[in-house]
XYZ file of C-alpha atoms in Angstrom:
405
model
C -81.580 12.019 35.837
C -80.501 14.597 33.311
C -77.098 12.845 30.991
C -74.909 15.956 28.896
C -72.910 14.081 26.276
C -70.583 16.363 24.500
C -67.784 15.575 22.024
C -66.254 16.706 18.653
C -68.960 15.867 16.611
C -72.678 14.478 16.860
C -73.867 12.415 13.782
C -77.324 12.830 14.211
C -78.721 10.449 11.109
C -79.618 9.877 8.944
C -77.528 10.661 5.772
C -74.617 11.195 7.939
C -76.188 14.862 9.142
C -73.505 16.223 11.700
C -73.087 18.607 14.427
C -69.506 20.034 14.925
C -68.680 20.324 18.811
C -71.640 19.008 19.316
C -73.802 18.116 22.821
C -76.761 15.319 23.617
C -78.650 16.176 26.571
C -80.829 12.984 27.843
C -83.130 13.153 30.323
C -84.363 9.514 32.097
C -84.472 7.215 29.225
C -85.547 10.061 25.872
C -83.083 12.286 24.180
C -84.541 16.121 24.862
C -81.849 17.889 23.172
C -79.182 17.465 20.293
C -77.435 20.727 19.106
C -74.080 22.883 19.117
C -72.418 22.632 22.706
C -72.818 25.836 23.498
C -76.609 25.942 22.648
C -77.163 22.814 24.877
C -74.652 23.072 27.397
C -76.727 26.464 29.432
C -79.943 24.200 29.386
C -78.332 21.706 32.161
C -78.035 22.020 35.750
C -77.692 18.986 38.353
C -75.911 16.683 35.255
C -74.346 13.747 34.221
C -71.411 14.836 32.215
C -69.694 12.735 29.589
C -66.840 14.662 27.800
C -65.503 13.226 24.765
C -62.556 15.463 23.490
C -61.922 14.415 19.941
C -64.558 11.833 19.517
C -68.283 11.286 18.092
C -71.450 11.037 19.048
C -73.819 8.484 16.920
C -77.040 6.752 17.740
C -76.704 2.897 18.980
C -76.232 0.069 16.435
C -78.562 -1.623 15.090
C -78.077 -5.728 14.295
C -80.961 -7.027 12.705
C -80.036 -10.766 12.398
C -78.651 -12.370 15.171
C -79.767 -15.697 17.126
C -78.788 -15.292 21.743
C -79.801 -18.744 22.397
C -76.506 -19.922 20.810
C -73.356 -19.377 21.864
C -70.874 -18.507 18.382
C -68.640 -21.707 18.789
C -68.504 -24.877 16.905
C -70.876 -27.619 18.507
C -73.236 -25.099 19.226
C -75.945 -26.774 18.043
C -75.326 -29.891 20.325
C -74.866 -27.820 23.478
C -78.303 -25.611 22.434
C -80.357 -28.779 22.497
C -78.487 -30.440 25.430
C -79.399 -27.112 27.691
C -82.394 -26.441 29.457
C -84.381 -23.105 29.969
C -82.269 -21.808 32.815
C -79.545 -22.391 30.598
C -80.494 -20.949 27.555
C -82.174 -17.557 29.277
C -78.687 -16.903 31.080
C -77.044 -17.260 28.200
C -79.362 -15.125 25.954
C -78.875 -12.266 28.864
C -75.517 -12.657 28.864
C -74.868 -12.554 24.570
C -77.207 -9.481 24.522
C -75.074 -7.977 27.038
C -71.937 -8.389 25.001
C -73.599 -6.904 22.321
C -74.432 -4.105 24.081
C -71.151 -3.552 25.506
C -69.715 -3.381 21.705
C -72.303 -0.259 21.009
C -75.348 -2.322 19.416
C -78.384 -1.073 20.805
C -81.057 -3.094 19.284
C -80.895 -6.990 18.203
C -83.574 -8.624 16.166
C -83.555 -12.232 17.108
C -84.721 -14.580 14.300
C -85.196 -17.912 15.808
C -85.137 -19.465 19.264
C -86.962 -22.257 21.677
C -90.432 -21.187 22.968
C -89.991 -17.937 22.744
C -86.756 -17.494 25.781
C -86.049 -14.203 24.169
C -89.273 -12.702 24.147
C -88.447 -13.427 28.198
C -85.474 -11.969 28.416
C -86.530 -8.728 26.245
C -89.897 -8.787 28.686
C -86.806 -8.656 31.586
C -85.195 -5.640 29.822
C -88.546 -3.955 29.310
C -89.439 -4.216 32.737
C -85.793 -2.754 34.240
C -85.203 -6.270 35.925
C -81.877 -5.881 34.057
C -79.490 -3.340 31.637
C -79.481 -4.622 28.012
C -80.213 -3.614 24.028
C -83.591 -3.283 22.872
C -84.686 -7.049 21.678
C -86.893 -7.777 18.614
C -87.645 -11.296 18.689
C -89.564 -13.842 17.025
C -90.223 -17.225 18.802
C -89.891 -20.670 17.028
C -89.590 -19.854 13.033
C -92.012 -21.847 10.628
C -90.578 -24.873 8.980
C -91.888 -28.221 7.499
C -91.574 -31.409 9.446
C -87.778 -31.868 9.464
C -87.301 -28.796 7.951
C -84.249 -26.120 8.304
C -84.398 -25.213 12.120
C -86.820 -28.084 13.182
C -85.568 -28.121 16.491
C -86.879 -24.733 17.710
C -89.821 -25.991 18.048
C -91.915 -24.606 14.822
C -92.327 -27.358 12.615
C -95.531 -27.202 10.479
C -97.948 -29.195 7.806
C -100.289 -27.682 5.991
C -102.941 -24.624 6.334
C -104.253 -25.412 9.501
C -100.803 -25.841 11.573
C -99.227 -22.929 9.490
C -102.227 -21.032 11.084
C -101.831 -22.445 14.458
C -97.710 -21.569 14.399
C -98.246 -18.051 13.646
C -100.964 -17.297 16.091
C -98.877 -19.265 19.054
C -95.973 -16.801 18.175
C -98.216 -14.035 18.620
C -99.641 -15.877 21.976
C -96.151 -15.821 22.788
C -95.587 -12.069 21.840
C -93.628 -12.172 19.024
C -92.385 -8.948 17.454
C -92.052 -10.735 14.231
C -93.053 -13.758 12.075
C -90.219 -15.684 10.920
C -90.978 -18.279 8.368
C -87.608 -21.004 6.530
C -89.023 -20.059 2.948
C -85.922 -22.280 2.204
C -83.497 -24.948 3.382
C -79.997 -24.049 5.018
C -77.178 -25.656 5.602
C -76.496 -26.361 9.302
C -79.507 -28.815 9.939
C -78.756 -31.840 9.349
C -81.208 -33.488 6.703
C -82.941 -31.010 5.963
C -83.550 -29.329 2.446
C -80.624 -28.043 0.833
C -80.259 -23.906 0.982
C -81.604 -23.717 -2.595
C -84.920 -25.445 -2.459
C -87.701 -24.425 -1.429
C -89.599 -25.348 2.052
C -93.038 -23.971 1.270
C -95.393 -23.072 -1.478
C -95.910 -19.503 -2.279
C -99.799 -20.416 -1.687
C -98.237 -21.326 2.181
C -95.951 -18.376 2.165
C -98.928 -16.088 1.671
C -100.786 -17.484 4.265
C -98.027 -16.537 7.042
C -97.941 -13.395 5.408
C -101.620 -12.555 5.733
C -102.097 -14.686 9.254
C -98.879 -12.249 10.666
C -100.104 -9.075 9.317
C -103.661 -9.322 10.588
C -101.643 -9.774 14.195
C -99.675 -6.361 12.923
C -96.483 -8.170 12.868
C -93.947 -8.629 9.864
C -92.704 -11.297 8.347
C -88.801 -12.174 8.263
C -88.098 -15.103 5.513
C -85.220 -16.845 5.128
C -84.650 -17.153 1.547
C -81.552 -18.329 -0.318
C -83.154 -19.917 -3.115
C -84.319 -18.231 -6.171
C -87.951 -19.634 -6.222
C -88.249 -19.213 -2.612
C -87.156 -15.418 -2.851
C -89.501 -14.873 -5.737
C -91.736 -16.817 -4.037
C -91.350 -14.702 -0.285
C -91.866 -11.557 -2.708
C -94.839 -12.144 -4.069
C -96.630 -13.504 -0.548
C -95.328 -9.922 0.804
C -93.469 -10.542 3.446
C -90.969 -7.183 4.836
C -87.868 -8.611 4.814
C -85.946 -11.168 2.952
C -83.035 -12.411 5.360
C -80.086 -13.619 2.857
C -81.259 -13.621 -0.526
C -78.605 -15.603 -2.413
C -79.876 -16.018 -5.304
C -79.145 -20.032 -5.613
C -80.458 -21.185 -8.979
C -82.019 -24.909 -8.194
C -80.386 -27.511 -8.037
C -77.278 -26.063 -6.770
C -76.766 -24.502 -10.677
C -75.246 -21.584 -9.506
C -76.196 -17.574 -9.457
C -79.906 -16.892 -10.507
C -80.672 -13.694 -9.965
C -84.008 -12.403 -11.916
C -84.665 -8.741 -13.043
C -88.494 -8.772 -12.085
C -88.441 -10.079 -8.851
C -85.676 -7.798 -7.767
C -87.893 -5.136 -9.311
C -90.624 -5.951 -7.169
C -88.692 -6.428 -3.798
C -87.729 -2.536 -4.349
C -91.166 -1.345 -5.355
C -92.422 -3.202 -2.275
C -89.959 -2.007 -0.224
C -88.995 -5.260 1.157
C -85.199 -5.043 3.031
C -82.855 -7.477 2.006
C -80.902 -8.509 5.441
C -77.374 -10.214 3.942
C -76.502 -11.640 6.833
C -72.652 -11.659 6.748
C -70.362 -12.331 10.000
C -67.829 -10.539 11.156
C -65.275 -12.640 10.678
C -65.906 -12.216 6.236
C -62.528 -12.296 5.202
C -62.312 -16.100 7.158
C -65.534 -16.940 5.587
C -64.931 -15.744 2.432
C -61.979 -17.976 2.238
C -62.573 -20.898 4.357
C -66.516 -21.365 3.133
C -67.331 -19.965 0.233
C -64.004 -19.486 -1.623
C -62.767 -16.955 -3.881
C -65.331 -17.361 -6.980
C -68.421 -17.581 -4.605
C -67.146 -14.494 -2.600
C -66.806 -12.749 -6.511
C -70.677 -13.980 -7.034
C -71.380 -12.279 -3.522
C -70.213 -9.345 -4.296
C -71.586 -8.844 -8.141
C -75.250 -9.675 -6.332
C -74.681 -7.012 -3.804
C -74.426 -4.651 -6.308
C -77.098 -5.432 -8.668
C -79.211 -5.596 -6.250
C -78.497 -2.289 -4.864
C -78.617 -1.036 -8.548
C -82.002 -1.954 -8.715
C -82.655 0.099 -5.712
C -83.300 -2.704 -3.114
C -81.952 -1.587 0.095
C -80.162 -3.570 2.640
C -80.180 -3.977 6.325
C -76.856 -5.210 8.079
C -77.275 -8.293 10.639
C -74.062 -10.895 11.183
C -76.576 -14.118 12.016
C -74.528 -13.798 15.638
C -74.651 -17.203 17.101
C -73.203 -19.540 14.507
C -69.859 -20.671 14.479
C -67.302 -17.595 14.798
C -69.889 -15.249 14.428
C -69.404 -13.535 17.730
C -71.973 -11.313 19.734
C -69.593 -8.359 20.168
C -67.913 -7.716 16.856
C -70.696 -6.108 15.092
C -68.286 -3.806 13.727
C -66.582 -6.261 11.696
C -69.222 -7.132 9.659
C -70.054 -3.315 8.983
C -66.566 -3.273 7.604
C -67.309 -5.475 4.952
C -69.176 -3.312 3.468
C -66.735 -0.620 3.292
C -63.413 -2.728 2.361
C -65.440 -5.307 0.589
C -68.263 -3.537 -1.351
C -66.837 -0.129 -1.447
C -69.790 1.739 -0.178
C -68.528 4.535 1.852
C -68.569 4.661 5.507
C -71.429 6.816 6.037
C -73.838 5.291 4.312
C -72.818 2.288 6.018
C -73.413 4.047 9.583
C -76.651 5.071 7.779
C -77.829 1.256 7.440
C -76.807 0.811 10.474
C -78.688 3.240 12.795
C -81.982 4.978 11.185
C -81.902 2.664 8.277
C -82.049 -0.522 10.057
C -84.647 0.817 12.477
C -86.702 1.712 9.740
C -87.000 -1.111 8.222
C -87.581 -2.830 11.966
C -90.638 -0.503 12.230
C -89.156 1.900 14.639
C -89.569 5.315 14.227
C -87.878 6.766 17.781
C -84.736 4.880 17.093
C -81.536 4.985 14.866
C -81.337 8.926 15.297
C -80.424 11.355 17.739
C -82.997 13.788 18.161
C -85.705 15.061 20.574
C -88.058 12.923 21.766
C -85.865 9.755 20.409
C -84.919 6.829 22.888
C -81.364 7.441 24.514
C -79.543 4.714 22.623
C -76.214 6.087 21.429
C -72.929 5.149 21.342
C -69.831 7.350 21.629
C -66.736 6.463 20.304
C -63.028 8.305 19.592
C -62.339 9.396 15.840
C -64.459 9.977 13.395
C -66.120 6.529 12.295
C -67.820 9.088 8.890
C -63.927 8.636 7.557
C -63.229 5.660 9.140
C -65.542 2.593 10.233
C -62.998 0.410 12.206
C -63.417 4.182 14.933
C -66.962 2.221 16.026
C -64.390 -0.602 17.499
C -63.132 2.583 19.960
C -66.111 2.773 22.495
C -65.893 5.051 25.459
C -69.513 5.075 26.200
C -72.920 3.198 25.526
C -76.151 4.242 26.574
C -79.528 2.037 26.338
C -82.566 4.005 26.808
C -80.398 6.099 29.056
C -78.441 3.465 30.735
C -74.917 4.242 30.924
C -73.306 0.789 29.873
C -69.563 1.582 29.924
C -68.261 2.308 33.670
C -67.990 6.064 33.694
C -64.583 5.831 35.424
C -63.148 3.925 32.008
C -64.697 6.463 30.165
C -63.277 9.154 31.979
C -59.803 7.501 31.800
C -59.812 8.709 28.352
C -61.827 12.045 28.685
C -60.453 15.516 29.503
């Protein structure tokens, strides 16, 4: 079935490229045409119309940190290890779901029991059921005890580091994810500064995952364990604090944020949506300053950024995605385009998709419509009248066309 999506303007990506009364003709689940209205409007006959009189047309969102098996409320760590299977796969449909609904189109999951989302996304794949594109990446790599212990990846030495990363890939893993460092919200394990593996460890996941052709996601808030994630190789760095040890404070290092750039490694931040709460509530006003300052050295060194919220802890909801893209506009000051940018083509990128993030021929139908102009103005991405998911209409057309002329 043929889809014509017209509306004031289509932001094609990336770079914030624009069509003024644009249209977006979709055919089954692949964009065939992008263009002025009245250049794509004559090449439609039997059609889906969606009109969207003073709004825009933008590809889907992109979240590239997020964990569906729990559910964004305190105790959710309790009722994720009380549940069973049935449980958690219901739940990870039904998270990815609300996600969609808010206009995110793809969600790269980054730890979970067994592999349940690599299930669900199989589900998706297969048209079983309506929801984003998933990314997923099975039980993450941690020492016995380690940050995360309980989903199921805990490992000691070569051999089982081996073993881990080949029974992701068993399990189909899109990508390797490996606790370079400890976190806070296990209990007893390392702190978020210190180091869980060597970098002689790290670069064994690194070269086990890539000779499966998968990446390699490491969670890194420590300073050695950053420098150490850099030099192993892995493709993205998913926090990158900059703890000095011990808890010191700030250590950010010239050369290995050097290196992360030449390599092209993507530093995911990882902030909720909710920043302004836990800017005040957990990290306080100077640690929110040190935030910040690392933000922007690091993008003066050239390192660029993915956005992903870590969706599943406490308060960091599934369908607020916008809210953490705001931070970077009220917060950093980057401007709302380039924000959109990181978003859509830039975050795909960096996920290894190269059909996805833009609107143009021969691209997946993921978009998201929306009324204003979100290019001026990033809380417009809040106003959806329309998702679509490889050409899956997600918003009833009747609400849509409450609002459409």
């Amino acid at each position: 079935m043929q889809q014509l999506i017209t509306a004031e303007q289509v932001v094609v990506g990336p770079a914030g490229q624009r069509v003024a009364d644009g249209a977006v003709l979709v055919d089954g689940d692949t964009i065939s045409a992008v263009g002025p209205r009245h250049e794509v409007e004559p090449r439609t006959e039997d059609t889906c119309r969606h009109t969207a009189v003073g709004g825009t047309v933008l590809p889907g969102l992109v979240n590239a940190h997020v964990h569906l098996c729990w559910d964004a409320d305190f105790g959710m760590l309790e009722r994720y290890r009380a549940a069973d299977d049935a449980e958690l796969l219901l739940g990870i449909a039904g998270r990815a779901q609300r996600a969609l609904r808010a206009g995110v189109t793809t969600l790269r999951d980054l730890g979970d029991r067994d592999g349940l989302v690599l299930r669900v996304r199989d589900a998706i794949e297969r048209g079983d059921l309506v929801g984003p594109r998933l990314l997923g990446s099975g039980p993450p790599l941690t020492p016995p005890e380690g940050h995360c212990w309980f989903f199921g990846g805990e490992v000691s030495g070569p051999e089982e580091i081996r073993a881990r990363v080949r029974g992701n890939v068993a399990l189909g893993a899109d990508v390797i994810k490996v606790m370079a460092s400890g976190g806070q919200m296990t209990p007893g394990s390392p702190p978020t500064w210190q180091s869980q593996f060597s970098a002689e460890e790290l670069a064994l996941v690194v070269e086990e995952a890539h000779a499966a052709g998968l990446p390699v996601a490491a969670h890194a808030h420590g300073t050695e364990a950053i420098a150490a994630a850099t030099a192993a190789g892995v493709d993205t760095i998913e926090h990158c604090s900059w703890q000095g040890a011990r808890n010191s404070g700030p250590d950010p290092r010239e050369d290995v944020a050097r290196k992360i750039a030449a390599r092209g490694i993507a530093v995911c931040h990882a902030y909720p949506p909710d920043w302004r709460t836990f800017q005040r509530v957990v990290v306080g006003e100077k640690g929110a300053r040190d935030v910040l300052e690392r933000i922007h050295w690091m993008d003066g060194h050239g390192i660029r950024f993915v956005p992903g919220t870590d969706a599943g802890l406490p308060t960091s909801v599934f369908d607020n995605y916008v809210g953490a893209l705001s931070y970077y506009v009220e917060a950093v000051g980057w401007p709302p385009a380039r924000v959109i940018d990181m978003a859509t083509t830039g975050a795909a990128r960096a996920l290894g998709w190269e059909r996805v993030g833009e609107l143009a021929p021969g691209c997946s139908a993921d978009l998201l419509v929306v009324d204003g102009d979100p290019l001026s103005d990033i809380t417009a991405l809040h106003r959806q009248r329309l998702v679509l998911a490889r050409g899956n209409a997600v918003v009833p057309d009747a609400a849509v066309g409450q609002r459409a002329s």
